[in-house]
Short mmCIF file of C-alpha atoms in Angstrom, two decimals:
data_model
loop_
_atom_site.label_atom_id
_atom_site.label_comp_id
_atom_site.label_asym_id
_atom_site.label_seq_id
_atom_site.Cartn_x
_atom_site.Cartn_y
_atom_site.Cartn_z
CA MET R 241 80.04 -22.94 -117.09
CA SER R 242 80.00 -20.65 -114.04
CA SER R 243 82.91 -18.60 -115.45
CA ASN R 244 80.98 -18.13 -118.72
CA ILE R 245 77.91 -16.96 -116.82
CA GLU R 246 80.02 -14.54 -114.81
CA PHE R 247 81.66 -13.13 -117.94
CA ASP R 248 78.27 -12.84 -119.66
CA ARG R 249 76.76 -11.06 -116.67
CA GLU R 250 79.68 -8.65 -116.42
CA HIS R 251 80.31 -7.85 -120.07
CA LEU R 252 77.54 -8.93 -122.50
CA TRP R 253 74.51 -6.77 -123.09
CA HIS R 254 71.30 -8.71 -123.78
CA PRO R 255 68.24 -7.19 -125.51
CA TYR R 256 66.09 -4.86 -123.42
CA THR R 257 68.04 -5.77 -120.29
CA SER R 258 69.95 -3.70 -117.75
CA LEU R 259 73.69 -4.27 -117.84
CA THR R 260 74.16 -3.50 -114.16
CA SER R 261 71.21 -5.61 -113.03
CA PRO R 262 70.59 -8.04 -115.88
CA LEU R 263 67.89 -10.65 -116.19
CA PRO R 264 69.11 -14.22 -115.65
CA VAL R 265 70.27 -16.10 -118.73
CA TYR R 266 70.31 -19.84 -119.37
CA PRO R 267 73.33 -21.30 -121.24
CA VAL R 268 72.33 -23.37 -124.28
CA ALA R 269 74.32 -26.45 -125.28
CA LYS R 270 72.39 -27.51 -128.38
CA ALA R 271 68.96 -27.46 -129.98
CA SER R 272 67.02 -29.82 -132.24
CA GLY R 273 63.46 -29.83 -133.44
CA VAL R 274 61.47 -27.71 -131.00
CA ARG R 275 63.70 -28.49 -128.02
CA ILE R 276 66.49 -26.35 -126.61
CA GLN R 277 68.91 -28.22 -124.34
CA LEU R 278 70.65 -26.26 -121.62
CA GLU R 279 74.21 -26.91 -120.52
CA ASP R 280 72.93 -28.39 -117.26
CA GLY R 281 71.02 -31.04 -119.24
CA ARG R 282 67.51 -29.63 -118.93
CA SER R 283 65.42 -29.65 -122.11
CA LEU R 284 62.98 -26.86 -122.94
CA ILE R 285 60.17 -26.88 -125.51
CA ASP R 286 60.45 -23.61 -127.42
CA GLY R 287 57.23 -21.60 -127.44
CA THR R 288 58.60 -18.51 -129.20
CA SER R 289 60.47 -19.83 -132.28
CA SER R 290 63.42 -17.72 -131.12
CA TRP R 291 61.47 -14.50 -131.51
CA TRP R 292 59.22 -15.90 -134.23
CA ALA R 293 61.95 -16.89 -136.69
CA ALA R 294 62.70 -20.62 -136.26
CA VAL R 295 59.50 -21.86 -137.90
CA HIS R 296 61.11 -25.18 -138.93
CA GLY R 297 62.65 -25.76 -135.51
CA TYR R 298 66.34 -26.19 -134.83
CA ASN R 299 69.08 -28.22 -136.48
CA HIS R 300 66.88 -28.95 -139.48
CA PRO R 301 68.67 -31.31 -141.91
CA THR R 302 67.48 -29.48 -145.04
CA LEU R 303 68.61 -26.09 -143.75
CA ASN R 304 71.88 -27.54 -142.46
CA ALA R 305 72.60 -29.06 -145.87
CA ALA R 306 71.91 -25.78 -147.67
CA LEU R 307 74.24 -23.93 -145.35
CA THR R 308 77.02 -26.49 -145.73
CA ALA R 309 76.71 -26.64 -149.50
CA GLN R 310 76.94 -22.86 -149.86
CA ALA R 311 79.85 -22.63 -147.43
CA SER R 312 81.80 -25.10 -149.53
CA GLN R 313 81.51 -22.68 -152.49
CA PHE R 314 81.80 -19.29 -150.79
CA SER R 315 80.19 -17.65 -147.78
CA HIS R 316 79.96 -14.05 -148.95
CA VAL R 317 80.79 -11.73 -151.80
CA MET R 318 79.88 -8.08 -152.01
CA PHE R 319 76.61 -7.50 -153.85
CA GLY R 320 77.97 -4.36 -155.47
CA GLY R 321 79.02 -5.56 -158.92
CA PHE R 322 78.43 -9.27 -158.22
CA THR R 323 75.43 -11.56 -158.04
CA HIS R 324 75.10 -15.25 -157.21
CA GLN R 325 72.79 -18.22 -157.58
CA SER R 326 71.42 -18.19 -154.03
CA ALA R 327 70.32 -14.55 -154.29
CA VAL R 328 68.67 -15.14 -157.67
CA GLN R 329 66.97 -18.35 -156.59
CA LEU R 330 65.63 -16.75 -153.42
CA GLY R 331 64.29 -13.86 -155.46
CA ARG R 332 62.42 -16.22 -157.78
CA LEU R 333 60.91 -18.04 -154.81
CA LEU R 334 59.82 -14.82 -153.11
CA LEU R 335 58.13 -13.40 -156.19
CA SER R 336 56.15 -16.62 -156.57
CA MET R 337 54.75 -16.27 -153.05
CA VAL R 338 54.24 -12.60 -152.16
CA PRO R 339 51.09 -10.62 -153.03
CA GLN R 340 50.70 -10.03 -156.75
CA GLY R 341 52.31 -6.92 -158.20
CA LEU R 342 55.46 -6.90 -156.09
CA THR R 343 58.31 -7.32 -158.55
CA LYS R 344 61.54 -5.81 -157.15
CA ILE R 345 63.60 -7.03 -154.18
CA PHE R 346 66.14 -5.30 -151.96
CA TYR R 347 67.96 -7.67 -149.60
CA ALA R 348 68.57 -6.26 -146.12
CA ASP R 349 70.41 -7.32 -142.97
CA SER R 350 67.49 -7.44 -140.53
CA GLY R 351 63.86 -6.53 -140.07
CA SER R 352 64.63 -3.06 -138.77
CA ILE R 353 66.81 -2.36 -141.78
CA ALA R 354 64.09 -3.65 -144.11
CA VAL R 355 61.79 -1.01 -142.61
CA GLU R 356 64.48 1.67 -142.96
CA VAL R 357 64.80 0.74 -146.64
CA ALA R 358 61.02 0.81 -147.11
CA LEU R 359 60.76 4.30 -145.66
CA LYS R 360 63.71 5.43 -147.76
CA MET R 361 62.03 3.98 -150.85
CA ALA R 362 58.87 5.97 -150.12
CA LEU R 363 60.73 9.24 -149.60
CA GLN R 364 62.88 8.80 -152.72
CA PHE R 365 59.81 7.89 -154.77
CA TRP R 366 58.09 11.21 -154.05
CA LEU R 367 61.30 13.17 -154.61
CA GLY R 368 61.43 11.48 -158.01
CA GLN R 369 57.85 12.57 -158.65
CA GLY R 370 58.71 16.21 -157.96
CA GLN R 371 56.74 16.24 -154.70
CA PRO R 372 59.34 17.00 -152.02
CA LYS R 373 56.69 18.03 -149.47
CA LYS R 374 55.47 14.44 -149.14
CA THR R 375 57.87 13.52 -146.34
CA ARG R 376 55.77 12.30 -143.41
CA ILE R 377 54.78 8.73 -142.64
CA LEU R 378 51.40 7.69 -141.25
CA ALA R 379 51.62 4.80 -138.79
CA LEU R 380 49.39 3.16 -136.20
CA ARG R 381 49.29 3.56 -132.47
CA LYS R 382 50.43 0.32 -130.77
CA ALA R 383 52.78 -0.26 -133.74
CA TYR R 384 56.26 -1.74 -133.57
CA HIS R 385 58.53 -1.68 -136.62
CA GLY R 386 62.07 -2.02 -135.26
CA ASP R 387 64.81 -0.49 -133.17
CA THR R 388 66.76 1.68 -135.63
CA PHE R 389 65.97 5.38 -135.79
CA ALA R 390 63.63 5.66 -138.78
CA ALA R 391 61.89 2.46 -137.69
CA MET R 392 61.53 3.84 -134.15
CA SER R 393 59.88 6.97 -135.54
CA VAL R 394 56.91 4.88 -136.76
CA CYS R 395 56.56 2.89 -133.53
CA ASP R 396 53.96 3.96 -130.97
CA PRO R 397 55.30 7.32 -129.66
CA VAL R 398 53.72 7.05 -126.20
CA ASP R 399 53.23 3.43 -125.17
CA GLY R 400 56.04 1.99 -127.29
CA MET R 401 59.43 0.93 -126.00
CA HIS R 402 61.19 3.84 -127.74
CA SER R 403 59.35 6.79 -126.20
CA LEU R 404 62.53 8.13 -124.55
CA PHE R 405 63.97 8.89 -128.02
CA GLN R 406 61.03 11.02 -129.18
CA GLY R 407 63.04 14.24 -129.10
CA GLN R 408 65.50 12.82 -131.65
CA LEU R 409 63.03 11.12 -134.01
CA ALA R 410 61.28 12.40 -137.11
CA LYS R 411 57.77 13.59 -136.25
CA GLN R 412 55.38 11.20 -137.90
CA LEU R 413 51.58 11.04 -137.94
CA PHE R 414 49.68 8.35 -136.04
CA ALA R 415 46.24 6.85 -136.50
CA PRO R 416 44.38 5.28 -133.60
CA ALA R 417 45.10 1.59 -133.16
CA PRO R 418 42.33 -0.41 -134.88
CA GLN R 419 39.63 -1.50 -132.44
CA SER R 420 37.80 -3.80 -134.88
CA ARG R 421 38.47 -7.36 -133.78
CA PHE R 422 39.66 -9.85 -136.37
CA ASP R 423 36.63 -12.07 -135.71
CA GLY R 424 34.10 -9.27 -135.21
CA PRO R 425 32.45 -6.52 -137.25
CA PHE R 426 34.46 -3.75 -138.85
CA LEU R 427 33.74 -0.68 -136.74
CA GLU R 428 32.85 2.62 -138.35
CA GLN R 429 34.97 4.48 -135.78
CA ASP R 430 38.10 2.87 -137.25
CA ALA R 431 37.09 3.81 -140.79
CA ALA R 432 36.11 7.36 -139.89
CA ALA R 433 39.36 8.09 -138.05
CA LEU R 434 41.48 6.84 -140.94
CA ARG R 435 39.47 8.69 -143.59
CA GLN R 436 39.79 11.92 -141.63
CA LEU R 437 43.56 11.62 -141.35
CA PHE R 438 44.01 10.95 -145.06
CA ALA R 439 41.73 13.82 -146.04
CA ALA R 440 43.56 16.26 -143.77
CA HIS R 441 47.16 15.21 -144.33
CA HIS R 442 47.52 13.43 -147.68
CA GLN R 443 49.47 16.27 -149.27
CA GLU R 444 52.35 15.72 -146.80
CA LEU R 445 52.13 11.93 -146.55
CA ALA R 446 54.69 9.78 -148.33
CA ALA R 447 53.41 6.44 -147.02
CA PHE R 448 51.18 4.61 -144.58
CA ILE R 449 53.00 1.78 -142.78
CA LEU R 450 51.24 -0.96 -140.83
CA GLU R 451 51.61 -4.52 -139.60
CA PRO R 452 48.80 -6.34 -141.40
CA VAL R 453 46.18 -8.02 -139.16
CA LEU R 454 48.61 -8.52 -136.23
CA GLN R 455 50.24 -5.72 -134.26
CA GLY R 456 53.10 -7.75 -132.80
CA ALA R 457 55.42 -6.35 -130.14
CA GLY R 458 52.99 -3.46 -129.63
CA GLY R 459 50.60 -5.79 -127.83
CA MET R 460 49.85 -8.87 -129.94
CA ARG R 461 46.64 -7.27 -131.16
CA PHE R 462 44.59 -8.89 -133.96
CA TYR R 463 42.45 -6.56 -136.08
CA HIS R 464 39.92 -6.81 -138.90
CA PRO R 465 41.10 -7.41 -142.51
CA ASP R 466 38.66 -4.73 -143.72
CA TYR R 467 41.02 -2.18 -142.17
CA LEU R 468 43.64 -3.28 -144.69
CA ARG R 469 41.16 -2.98 -147.54
CA LEU R 470 40.29 0.55 -146.48
CA ALA R 471 43.98 1.44 -146.13
CA ARG R 472 44.63 0.24 -149.68
CA GLN R 473 41.63 2.20 -150.98
CA LEU R 474 42.62 5.43 -149.23
CA CYS R 475 46.26 5.14 -150.32
CA ASP R 476 45.09 4.81 -153.94
CA GLN R 477 42.58 7.65 -153.59
CA TYR R 478 45.00 10.12 -152.02
CA GLN R 479 48.26 9.07 -153.70
CA VAL R 480 50.02 7.67 -150.65
CA LEU R 481 52.21 4.55 -150.73
CA LEU R 482 51.15 1.58 -148.62
CA ILE R 483 53.93 -0.26 -146.72
CA ALA R 484 53.11 -3.64 -145.20
CA ASP R 485 55.49 -4.77 -142.46
CA GLU R 486 55.15 -8.58 -142.61
CA ILE R 487 58.40 -9.32 -140.80
CA ALA R 488 56.47 -11.12 -138.04
CA THR R 489 53.38 -12.20 -140.01
CA GLY R 490 54.90 -13.42 -143.27
CA PHE R 491 55.27 -17.05 -144.35
CA GLY R 492 52.14 -18.49 -142.80
CA ARG R 493 52.14 -17.40 -139.16
CA THR R 494 48.60 -15.92 -139.23
CA GLY R 495 47.05 -18.79 -141.21
CA ARG R 496 47.57 -17.20 -144.62
CA LEU R 497 50.87 -17.19 -146.47
CA PHE R 498 51.05 -13.43 -145.96
CA ALA R 499 48.73 -11.48 -143.69
CA CYS R 500 47.83 -9.19 -146.62
CA HIS R 501 46.12 -12.22 -148.15
CA HIS R 502 43.44 -12.02 -145.43
CA ALA R 503 42.23 -8.88 -147.21
CA ASN R 504 43.32 -9.80 -150.75
CA ILE R 505 45.35 -6.62 -151.09
CA SER R 506 48.86 -5.92 -152.32
CA PRO R 507 50.98 -3.18 -150.78
CA ASP R 508 53.30 -0.92 -152.72
CA ILE R 509 56.17 -1.97 -150.46
CA LEU R 510 56.51 -5.15 -148.39
CA CYS R 511 58.99 -5.96 -145.61
CA VAL R 512 59.79 -9.59 -144.75
CA GLY R 513 62.27 -11.21 -142.39
CA LYS R 514 62.34 -13.54 -139.35
CA ALA R 515 60.99 -16.83 -140.84
CA LEU R 516 62.62 -15.94 -144.16
CA SER R 517 65.84 -17.70 -143.15
CA GLY R 518 64.22 -20.14 -140.73
CA GLY R 519 66.00 -18.51 -137.81
CA TYR R 520 69.47 -19.51 -139.02
CA LEU R 521 71.01 -16.21 -140.12
CA SER R 522 69.93 -12.60 -140.06
CA LEU R 523 68.25 -11.77 -143.36
CA ALA R 524 65.35 -9.61 -144.48
CA ALA R 525 64.02 -8.15 -147.71
CA THR R 526 62.09 -5.12 -148.86
CA LEU R 527 59.99 -5.66 -151.98
CA CYS R 528 58.18 -3.08 -154.07
CA ASN R 529 56.06 -2.83 -157.18
CA ASP R 530 57.06 -1.43 -160.56
CA LYS R 531 55.51 1.97 -159.78
CA VAL R 532 57.82 2.53 -156.84
CA ALA R 533 60.88 1.15 -158.60
CA GLN R 534 60.33 3.27 -161.70
CA GLY R 535 59.60 6.36 -159.63
CA ILE R 536 62.92 6.04 -157.85
CA SER R 537 64.87 5.13 -160.97
CA HIS R 538 63.61 8.16 -162.89
CA GLY R 539 64.44 10.61 -160.11
CA GLU R 540 67.32 13.05 -159.91
CA VAL R 541 69.25 10.38 -157.99
CA PRO R 542 68.24 7.20 -159.84
CA ALA R 543 69.71 4.72 -157.35
CA LEU R 544 68.13 3.67 -154.08
CA MET R 545 70.54 5.15 -151.57
CA HIS R 546 71.22 2.14 -149.39
CA GLY R 547 73.81 -0.63 -149.59
CA PRO R 548 74.65 -2.89 -146.62
CA THR R 549 78.03 -4.61 -146.58
CA TYR R 550 76.41 -8.01 -146.08
CA MET R 551 73.56 -7.40 -148.52
CA ALA R 552 72.41 -10.70 -150.08
CA ASN R 553 74.91 -12.67 -148.02
CA ALA R 554 75.29 -16.00 -149.80
CA LEU R 555 75.00 -18.19 -146.69
CA ALA R 556 71.84 -16.37 -145.57
CA CYS R 557 70.29 -16.50 -149.05
CA ALA R 558 71.07 -20.21 -149.41
CA VAL R 559 69.47 -21.17 -146.12
CA ALA R 560 66.56 -18.84 -146.89
CA CYS R 561 66.00 -20.67 -150.18
CA ALA R 562 65.75 -23.90 -148.21
CA SER R 563 63.46 -22.33 -145.61
CA VAL R 564 61.12 -20.76 -148.14
CA SER R 565 61.08 -23.98 -150.21
CA LEU R 566 59.96 -25.94 -147.16
CA ILE R 567 57.13 -23.45 -146.64
CA GLN R 568 56.20 -23.50 -150.33
CA GLN R 569 55.71 -27.28 -150.20
CA GLY R 570 52.41 -26.56 -148.47
CA GLN R 571 52.76 -28.41 -145.18
CA TRP R 572 52.58 -25.13 -143.29
CA GLN R 573 48.83 -24.84 -143.89
CA ALA R 574 47.98 -28.08 -142.13
CA GLN R 575 50.58 -27.38 -139.45
CA VAL R 576 49.31 -23.88 -138.66
CA GLN R 577 45.67 -24.99 -138.69
CA ALA R 578 46.44 -27.80 -136.26
CA ILE R 579 48.37 -25.41 -134.00
CA GLU R 580 45.51 -22.89 -134.08
CA ASN R 581 42.95 -25.53 -133.12
CA GLN R 582 45.07 -26.81 -130.25
CA LEU R 583 45.91 -23.31 -129.00
CA LYS R 584 42.20 -22.49 -128.83
CA SER R 585 41.40 -25.58 -126.80
CA GLY R 586 44.59 -25.63 -124.74
CA LEU R 587 44.40 -21.98 -123.67
CA ALA R 588 40.62 -21.96 -123.13
CA PRO R 589 40.89 -22.61 -119.36
CA CYS R 590 42.75 -19.29 -118.98
CA THR R 591 39.56 -17.36 -119.75
CA SER R 592 38.17 -18.23 -116.31
CA TYR R 593 41.20 -17.10 -114.29
CA PRO R 594 40.77 -13.85 -112.32
CA GLY R 595 44.10 -12.38 -113.42
CA VAL R 596 43.40 -12.82 -117.15
CA ARG R 597 41.93 -10.02 -119.24
CA GLU R 598 41.60 -11.90 -122.55
CA VAL R 599 42.69 -14.96 -124.50
CA ARG R 600 43.04 -14.66 -128.27
CA VAL R 601 44.30 -16.99 -131.00
CA LEU R 602 45.03 -16.49 -134.70
CA GLY R 603 46.94 -19.00 -136.79
CA ALA R 604 49.99 -20.19 -134.89
CA ILE R 605 49.74 -17.35 -132.37
CA GLY R 606 48.23 -17.71 -128.92
CA VAL R 607 48.02 -14.78 -126.51
CA VAL R 608 46.98 -14.58 -122.87
CA GLU R 609 46.67 -10.96 -121.82
CA MET R 610 46.96 -10.47 -118.07
CA LEU R 611 45.51 -7.62 -116.04
CA HIS R 612 48.94 -6.63 -114.72
CA PRO R 613 52.55 -6.56 -116.01
CA LEU R 614 54.63 -9.69 -115.56
CA ASP R 615 57.98 -10.13 -113.86
CA VAL R 616 60.08 -11.52 -116.72
CA ALA R 617 62.76 -13.09 -114.50
CA GLN R 618 60.25 -14.84 -112.26
CA VAL R 619 58.09 -16.07 -115.14
CA GLN R 620 61.07 -17.41 -117.08
CA LYS R 621 62.43 -19.18 -113.98
CA ARG R 622 59.07 -20.87 -113.58
CA CYS R 623 58.92 -21.71 -117.29
CA VAL R 624 62.31 -23.41 -117.18
CA ALA R 625 61.15 -25.41 -114.19
CA LEU R 626 58.13 -26.49 -116.25
CA GLY R 627 60.36 -27.50 -119.18
CA VAL R 628 59.28 -24.76 -121.58
CA TRP R 629 60.68 -21.54 -123.04
CA VAL R 630 58.11 -18.74 -122.96
CA ARG R 631 59.29 -15.13 -122.81
CA PRO R 632 56.57 -12.71 -121.65
CA PHE R 633 56.54 -9.00 -122.28
CA GLY R 634 54.47 -6.39 -120.57
CA ASN R 635 51.29 -8.09 -119.42
CA LEU R 636 51.34 -10.72 -122.16
CA LEU R 637 52.04 -14.43 -122.15
CA TYR R 638 52.17 -15.59 -125.74
CA LEU R 639 53.01 -18.66 -127.82
CA MET R 640 54.36 -18.58 -131.37
CA PRO R 641 55.82 -22.09 -131.64
CA PRO R 642 57.70 -23.60 -134.58
CA PHE R 643 55.37 -25.01 -137.21
CA VAL R 644 56.90 -28.48 -136.73
CA ILE R 645 55.74 -28.79 -133.13
CA GLN R 646 53.89 -32.00 -132.29
CA PRO R 647 50.57 -32.11 -130.37
CA ASP R 648 52.11 -33.56 -127.21
CA GLU R 649 54.80 -30.86 -127.21
CA LEU R 650 52.27 -28.08 -127.76
CA ALA R 651 50.16 -29.50 -124.93
CA VAL R 652 53.11 -29.01 -122.57
CA LEU R 653 53.34 -25.37 -123.67
CA THR R 654 49.65 -24.60 -123.27
CA ASP R 655 49.53 -26.37 -119.90
CA ALA R 656 52.48 -24.26 -118.75
CA VAL R 657 50.83 -21.02 -119.88
CA CYS R 658 47.65 -22.04 -118.08
CA GLN R 659 49.61 -22.65 -114.88
CA LEU R 660 51.41 -19.34 -115.20
CA SER R 661 48.28 -17.30 -115.92
CA LYS R 662 46.44 -18.94 -113.03
CA THR R 663 49.03 -17.48 -110.64
CA PRO R 664 48.13 -13.82 -110.05
CA ASP R 665 51.32 -12.77 -108.23
CA TRP R 666 53.74 -12.35 -111.14
CA SER R 667 53.47 -8.56 -110.88
CA GLN R 668 56.52 -6.80 -112.22
CA SER R 669 58.38 -4.57 -109.80
CA VAL R 670 60.45 -2.86 -112.52
CA VAL R 671 58.76 -2.47 -115.88
CA LEU R 672 61.17 -3.18 -118.74
CA PRO R 673 60.10 -2.97 -122.39
CA GLY R 674 60.81 -5.56 -125.01
CA ALA R 675 59.38 -8.61 -126.74
#
């Protein structure tokens, strides 16, 4: 094991981590349910669903069976000129679940690529409409939409983790981050700022992209559903496409099947990923309505100009069918509600700790915002000692556990977060970005 650690430390780059002075890593031997077992025998309760994807936990028999069955037929064929049952079945399942009006599906490799495709769809749509000046994207401050270049251009340009690339990114337009709390009144200042931007810039805007209700890696911020309703109204009024990035929020995480359902709106373009394949294989999708599809198809270049090699990979689509089917059975509603209730009670003690700024909970998401940034290495070392896996970022301790977590397991997670947030000396000496 030590030789593997040494090789990893010397040669393998981990996300948002220095290669010359990397964060410690913990070798995993196996995982099952909500527990990750390390090579040294220690067992950790997963509080992050492997970056919000493994909603059914690990080593799930239904997902394993789907993967094995597909592999016995074929693992991949190019999607150019071919199709296959798993891709078609997944498409049928998705269209039965997403907000009404979304009818076309483009399978992508990852969440970032799904956003790239969405932005490309918007730009090609307006070219097809004979409006080549509509090339800018409106996004939100505190937004995060991915790590590829077009996706980075619609992330927060100042406080986001990609600010060092600003000189190379397309210059987009940004609205103030919504201040209206999810559980409070909808503030006029949010409405006024958005109306002003649309009125002043609609002639150059191709689309408005946002993460509905939850701004994820930009700060785990929950905002009022009326903001979504206003966004839909203004996009219709000023002829701007609405893109909903539900890569983190889709498939029940916020307490509704899709976060757009909190406002009863349907976007023109929708991005999904993460929970789509249950955390087994990288897969995402970009969906659009007939208006967008027809607009692109009737343009000078009638094809959407994107085509990943592993588009609609059969293994990924097969396991995604199993994942989405498990969600569609309806157990997620009771699971997420139970998690929400327990997160509220379990994290409540944190509100009295001097180092805590705020505690907030929505669906299967619990956030403890600290007054100061956290030292990731020190916090994770302490978490492992407590038997949990919680990965902080910035000044946030958060929980997004698998939906299958049991009350006693969730209690261990919330107790650990309470212990961590009660200790005010986790200040971070070197601030590194990343979720």
